[in-house]
Short mmCIF file of C-alpha atoms in Angstrom, two decimals:
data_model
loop_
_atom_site.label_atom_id
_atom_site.label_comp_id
_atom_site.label_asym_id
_atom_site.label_seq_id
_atom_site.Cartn_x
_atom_site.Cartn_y
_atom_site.Cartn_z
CA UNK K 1 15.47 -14.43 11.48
CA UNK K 2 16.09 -10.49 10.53
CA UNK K 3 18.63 -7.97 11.08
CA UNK K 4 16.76 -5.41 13.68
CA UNK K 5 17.03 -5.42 17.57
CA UNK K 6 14.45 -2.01 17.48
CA UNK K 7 11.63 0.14 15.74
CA UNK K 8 10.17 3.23 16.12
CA UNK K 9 7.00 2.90 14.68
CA UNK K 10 5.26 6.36 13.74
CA UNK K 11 2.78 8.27 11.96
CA UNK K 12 -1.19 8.49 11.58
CA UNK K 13 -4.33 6.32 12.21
CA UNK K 14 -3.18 3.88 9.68
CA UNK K 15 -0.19 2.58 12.29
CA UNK K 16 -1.77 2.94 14.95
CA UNK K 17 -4.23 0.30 13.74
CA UNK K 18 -7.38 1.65 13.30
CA UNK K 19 -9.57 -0.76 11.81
CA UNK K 20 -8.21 -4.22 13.20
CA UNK K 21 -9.84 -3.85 16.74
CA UNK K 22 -8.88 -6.53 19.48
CA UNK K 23 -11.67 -8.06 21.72
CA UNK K 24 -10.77 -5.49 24.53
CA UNK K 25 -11.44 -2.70 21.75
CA UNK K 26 -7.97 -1.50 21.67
CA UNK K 27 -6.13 -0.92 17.67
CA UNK K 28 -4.12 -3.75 16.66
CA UNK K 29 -3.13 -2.78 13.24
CA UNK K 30 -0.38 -3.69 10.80
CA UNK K 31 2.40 -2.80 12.62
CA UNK K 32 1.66 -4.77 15.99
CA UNK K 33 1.00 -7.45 13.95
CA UNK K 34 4.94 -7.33 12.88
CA UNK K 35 6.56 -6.58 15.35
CA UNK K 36 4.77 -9.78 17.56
CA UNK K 37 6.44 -11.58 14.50
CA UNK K 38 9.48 -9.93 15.10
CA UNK K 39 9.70 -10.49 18.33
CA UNK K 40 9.09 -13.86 17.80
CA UNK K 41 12.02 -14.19 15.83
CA UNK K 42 14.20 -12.24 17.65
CA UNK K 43 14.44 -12.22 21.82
CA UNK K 44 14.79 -8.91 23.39
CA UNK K 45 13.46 -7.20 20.48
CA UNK K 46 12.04 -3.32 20.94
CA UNK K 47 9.65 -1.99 19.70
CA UNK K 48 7.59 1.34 20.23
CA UNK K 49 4.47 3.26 18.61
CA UNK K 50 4.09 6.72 18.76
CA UNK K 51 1.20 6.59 15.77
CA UNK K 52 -2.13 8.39 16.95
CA UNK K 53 -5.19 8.93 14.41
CA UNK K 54 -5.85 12.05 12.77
CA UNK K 55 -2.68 13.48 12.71
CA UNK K 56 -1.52 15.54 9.99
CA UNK K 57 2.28 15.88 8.96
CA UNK K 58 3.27 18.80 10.77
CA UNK K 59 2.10 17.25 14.17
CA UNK K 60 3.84 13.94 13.38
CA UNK K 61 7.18 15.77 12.45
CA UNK K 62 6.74 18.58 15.22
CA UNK K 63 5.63 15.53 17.92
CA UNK K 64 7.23 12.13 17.12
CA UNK K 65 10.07 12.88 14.57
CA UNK K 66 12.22 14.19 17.86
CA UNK K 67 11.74 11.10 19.57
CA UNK K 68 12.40 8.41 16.96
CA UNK K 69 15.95 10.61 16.66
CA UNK K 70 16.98 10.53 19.87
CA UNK K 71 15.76 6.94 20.32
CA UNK K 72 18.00 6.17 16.80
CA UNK K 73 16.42 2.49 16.82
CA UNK K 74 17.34 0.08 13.95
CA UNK K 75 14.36 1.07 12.21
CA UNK K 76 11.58 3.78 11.71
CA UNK K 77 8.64 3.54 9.76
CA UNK K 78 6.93 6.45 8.57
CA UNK K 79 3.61 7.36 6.88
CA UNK K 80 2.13 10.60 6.90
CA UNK K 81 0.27 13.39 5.16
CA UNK K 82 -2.48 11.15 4.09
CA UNK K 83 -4.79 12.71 6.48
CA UNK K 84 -3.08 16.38 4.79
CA UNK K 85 -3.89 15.13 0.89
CA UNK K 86 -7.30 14.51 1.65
CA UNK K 87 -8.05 18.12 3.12
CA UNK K 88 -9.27 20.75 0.98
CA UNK K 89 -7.06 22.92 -0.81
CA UNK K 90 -3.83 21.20 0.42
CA UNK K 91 -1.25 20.88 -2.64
CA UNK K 92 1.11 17.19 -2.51
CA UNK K 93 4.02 19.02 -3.43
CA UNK K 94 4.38 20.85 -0.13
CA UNK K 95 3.69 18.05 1.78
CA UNK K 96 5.98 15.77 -0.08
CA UNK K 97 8.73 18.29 0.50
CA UNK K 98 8.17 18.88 4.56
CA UNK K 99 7.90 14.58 4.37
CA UNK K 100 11.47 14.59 2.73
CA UNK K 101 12.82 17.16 5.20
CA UNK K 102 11.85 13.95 7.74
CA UNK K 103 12.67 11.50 6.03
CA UNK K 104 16.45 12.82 5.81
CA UNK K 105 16.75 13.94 9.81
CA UNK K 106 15.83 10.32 10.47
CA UNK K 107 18.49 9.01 8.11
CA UNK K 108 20.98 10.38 9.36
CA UNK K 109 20.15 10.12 12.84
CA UNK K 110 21.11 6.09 11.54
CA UNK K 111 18.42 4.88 11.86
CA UNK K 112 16.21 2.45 8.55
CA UNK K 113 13.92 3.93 6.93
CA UNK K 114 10.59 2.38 5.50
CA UNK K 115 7.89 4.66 3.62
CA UNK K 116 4.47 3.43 2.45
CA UNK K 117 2.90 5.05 -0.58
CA UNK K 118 -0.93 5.18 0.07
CA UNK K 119 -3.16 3.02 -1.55
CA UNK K 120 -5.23 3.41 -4.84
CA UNK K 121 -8.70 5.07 -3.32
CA UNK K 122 -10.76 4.53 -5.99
CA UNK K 123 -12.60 1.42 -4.79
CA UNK K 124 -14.09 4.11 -2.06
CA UNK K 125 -16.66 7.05 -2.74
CA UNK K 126 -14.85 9.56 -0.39
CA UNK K 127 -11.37 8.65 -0.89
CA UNK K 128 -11.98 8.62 -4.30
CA UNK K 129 -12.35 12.17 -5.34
CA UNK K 130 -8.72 12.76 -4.35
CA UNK K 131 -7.02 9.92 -6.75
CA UNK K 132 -5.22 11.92 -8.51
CA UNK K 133 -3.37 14.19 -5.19
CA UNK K 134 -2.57 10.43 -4.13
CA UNK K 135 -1.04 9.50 -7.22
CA UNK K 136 0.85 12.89 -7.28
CA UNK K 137 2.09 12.50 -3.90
CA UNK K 138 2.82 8.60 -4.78
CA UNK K 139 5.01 9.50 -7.27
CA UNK K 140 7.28 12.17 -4.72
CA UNK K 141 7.43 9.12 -2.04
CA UNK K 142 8.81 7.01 -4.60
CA UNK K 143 11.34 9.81 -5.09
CA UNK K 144 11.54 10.42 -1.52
CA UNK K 145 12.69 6.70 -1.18
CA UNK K 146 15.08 6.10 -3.51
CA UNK K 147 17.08 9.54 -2.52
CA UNK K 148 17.52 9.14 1.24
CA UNK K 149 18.19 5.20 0.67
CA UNK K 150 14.49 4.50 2.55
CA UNK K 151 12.31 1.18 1.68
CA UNK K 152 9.21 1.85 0.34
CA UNK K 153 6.04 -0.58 0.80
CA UNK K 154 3.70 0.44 -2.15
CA UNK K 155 0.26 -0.39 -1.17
CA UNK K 156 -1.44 1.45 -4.60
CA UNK K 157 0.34 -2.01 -6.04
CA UNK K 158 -1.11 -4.41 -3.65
CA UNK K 159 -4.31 -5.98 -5.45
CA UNK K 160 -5.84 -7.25 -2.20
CA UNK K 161 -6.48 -3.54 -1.16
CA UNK K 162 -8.86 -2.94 -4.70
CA UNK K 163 -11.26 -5.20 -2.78
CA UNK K 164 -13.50 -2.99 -0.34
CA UNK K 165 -13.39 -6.57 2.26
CA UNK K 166 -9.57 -4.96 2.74
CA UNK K 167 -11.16 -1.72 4.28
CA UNK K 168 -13.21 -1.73 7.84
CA UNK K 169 -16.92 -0.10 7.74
CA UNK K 170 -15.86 3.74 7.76
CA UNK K 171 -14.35 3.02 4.47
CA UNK K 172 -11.12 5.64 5.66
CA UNK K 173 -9.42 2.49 7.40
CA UNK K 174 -8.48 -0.81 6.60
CA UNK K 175 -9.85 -3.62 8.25
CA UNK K 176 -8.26 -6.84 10.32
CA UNK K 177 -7.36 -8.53 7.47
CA UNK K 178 -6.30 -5.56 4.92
CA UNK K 179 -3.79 -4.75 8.27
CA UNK K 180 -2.85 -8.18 8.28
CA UNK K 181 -2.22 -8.24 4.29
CA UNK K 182 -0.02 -4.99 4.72
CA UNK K 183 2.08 -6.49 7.81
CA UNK K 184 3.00 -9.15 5.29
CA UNK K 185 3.92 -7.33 2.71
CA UNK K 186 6.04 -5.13 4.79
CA UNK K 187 7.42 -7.77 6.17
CA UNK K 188 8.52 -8.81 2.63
CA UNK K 189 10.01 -5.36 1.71
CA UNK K 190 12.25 -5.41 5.28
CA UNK K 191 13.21 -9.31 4.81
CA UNK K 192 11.38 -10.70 7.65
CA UNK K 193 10.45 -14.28 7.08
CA UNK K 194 6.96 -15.05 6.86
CA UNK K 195 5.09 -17.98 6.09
CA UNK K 196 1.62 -16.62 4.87
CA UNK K 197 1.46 -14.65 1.46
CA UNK K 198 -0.45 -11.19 1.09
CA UNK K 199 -1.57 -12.02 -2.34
CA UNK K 200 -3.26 -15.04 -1.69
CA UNK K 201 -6.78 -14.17 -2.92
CA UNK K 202 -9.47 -13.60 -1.18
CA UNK K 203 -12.76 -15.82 -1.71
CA UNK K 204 -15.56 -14.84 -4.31
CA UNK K 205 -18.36 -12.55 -2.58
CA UNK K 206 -21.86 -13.10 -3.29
CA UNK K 207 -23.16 -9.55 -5.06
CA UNK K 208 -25.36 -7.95 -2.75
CA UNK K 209 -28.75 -6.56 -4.18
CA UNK K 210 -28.94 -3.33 -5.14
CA UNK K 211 -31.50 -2.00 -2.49
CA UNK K 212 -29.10 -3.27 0.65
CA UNK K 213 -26.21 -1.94 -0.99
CA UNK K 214 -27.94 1.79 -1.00
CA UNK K 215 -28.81 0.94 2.46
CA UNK K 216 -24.99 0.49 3.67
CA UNK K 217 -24.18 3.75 1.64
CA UNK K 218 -27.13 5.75 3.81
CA UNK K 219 -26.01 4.32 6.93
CA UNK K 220 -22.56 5.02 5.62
CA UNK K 221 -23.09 8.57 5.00
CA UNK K 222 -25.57 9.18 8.39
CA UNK K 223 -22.29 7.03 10.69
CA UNK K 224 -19.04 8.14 8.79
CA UNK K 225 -19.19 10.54 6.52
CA UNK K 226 -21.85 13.38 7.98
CA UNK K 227 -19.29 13.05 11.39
CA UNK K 228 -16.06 13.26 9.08
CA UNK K 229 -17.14 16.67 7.32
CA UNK K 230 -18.41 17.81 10.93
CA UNK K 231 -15.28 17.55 12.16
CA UNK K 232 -13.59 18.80 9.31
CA UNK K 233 -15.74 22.14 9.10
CA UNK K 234 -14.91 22.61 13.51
CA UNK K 235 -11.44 21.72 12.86
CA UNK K 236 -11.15 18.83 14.89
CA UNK K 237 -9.54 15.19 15.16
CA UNK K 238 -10.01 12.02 16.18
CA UNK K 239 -6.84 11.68 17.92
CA UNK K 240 -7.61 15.00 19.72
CA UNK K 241 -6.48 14.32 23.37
CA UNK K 242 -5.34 10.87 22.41
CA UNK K 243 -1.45 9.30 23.46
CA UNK K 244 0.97 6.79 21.61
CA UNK K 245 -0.39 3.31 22.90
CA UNK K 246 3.48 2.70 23.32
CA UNK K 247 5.22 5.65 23.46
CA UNK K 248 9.00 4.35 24.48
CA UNK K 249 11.22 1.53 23.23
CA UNK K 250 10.39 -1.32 25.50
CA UNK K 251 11.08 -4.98 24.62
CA UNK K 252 7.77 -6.58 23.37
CA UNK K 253 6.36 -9.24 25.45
CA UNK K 254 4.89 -11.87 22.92
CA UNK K 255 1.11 -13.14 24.42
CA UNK K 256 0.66 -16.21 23.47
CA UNK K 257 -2.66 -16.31 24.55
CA UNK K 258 -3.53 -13.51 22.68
CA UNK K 259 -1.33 -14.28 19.62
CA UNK K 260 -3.05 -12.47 16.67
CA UNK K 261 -0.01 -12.03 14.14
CA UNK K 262 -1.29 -13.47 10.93
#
């Protein structure tokens, strides 16, 4: 049993699950995943998620901050300016500083606060380039954490992430299982009981030969990453015309025929 009766759940495409896709091809994602468990374990339990993909950190501050602060649930989680980090040009230190501003106004609106430091990109060819801006940025959420009294989830840590089975074909988003991993490690950091453990390894993979493996990096490149750039060069989003997929506090109903927790 744990301590919260609500959670505002909000941020980029990481929360709102992209990735871990249910049979009707809606986002599941880490954070569903808990707060089924949650509202397993507590009746009547809340829960909303204002998370849409592509976001960067002024949009989620300008757009969802205001809500989770008048909602003042038990909780918020918050991750953001991963989407910023990876842009050209952007420095960490400015967005580490507008993602403290938030960080405070949600603190004191009373509600928890939990943070999640992004993960170590280096298993992947186009996260990879920007390492070191995560590891800056890291560093400030770590900061960011233990001055406003915030949890902090630190996925760079999490060894199950180094493996590229934790990340979904696009190789920018984790896949069903890295979601589920993260759900239980959260879960950990905000003293939710769980029964599963997110560093239970993961099975030995046959080595693929070298010719398919430059065959997933060309269909790679032609699928994800020629799109990405495109989109990058037009300045536009994923998310673009996209809503929360639950954008107010409502109690969540708990499908068990559906039940995909862990």
């Amino acid at each position: 049993m744990h301590g919260y009766d609500s959670w505002v759940a909000i941020g980029d495409s990481f929360t709102e699950g992209m990735g871990d896709m249910a049979p009707d091809g809606s986002c599941v994602g880490w954070a569903d995943r808990l707060a089924e468990l949650m509202a397993v374990q507590r009746p009547g339990f809340q829960y909303a998620n204002l998370a849409v993909r592509g976001k960067m950190l002024a949009e989620i501050i300008a757009e969802q901050v205001p809500l989770a602060e008048e909602a003042a649930p038990d909780l918020v989680s918050l991750c953001g300016g991963g989407n910023d980090i990876i842009t050209p040009g952007t420095d960490p230190d400015d967005v580490a500083a507008d993602f403290d501003a938030a960080v405070a106004r949600l603190r004191a609106a009373g509600s928890e606060v939990v943070l999640f430091t992004g993960p170590d990109p280096k298993v992947q060819p186009l996260l990879r380039r920007v390492r070191g801006k995560v590891g800056i940025y890291n560093g400030h959420l770590h900061a960011i954490a233990e001055r406003n009294g915030a949890r902090l989830v630190d996925l760079w840590s999490m060894d199950a992430l180094h493996d590229k089975r934790a990340w979904c074909e696009d190789r920018l988003h984790f896949s069903s299982d890295g979601h589920r991993r993260i759900a239980l490690r959260t879960a950990e950091v905000l003293g939710v009981p769980v029964v599963d453990d997110w560093r239970e390894p993961l099975p030995p993979e046959d080595p693929k030969p070298w010719l398919r493996l430059r065959q997933d990096d060309l269909t790679w490149t032609t699928t994800h990453l020629l799109p990405w750039v495109a989109r990058q060069l037009r300045g536009e989003s994923l998310g673009d015309g996209l809503t929360p997929k639950r954008p107010q506090l409502t109690p969540y109903a708990v499908d068990r025929t559906h039940h995909h927790v862990f």
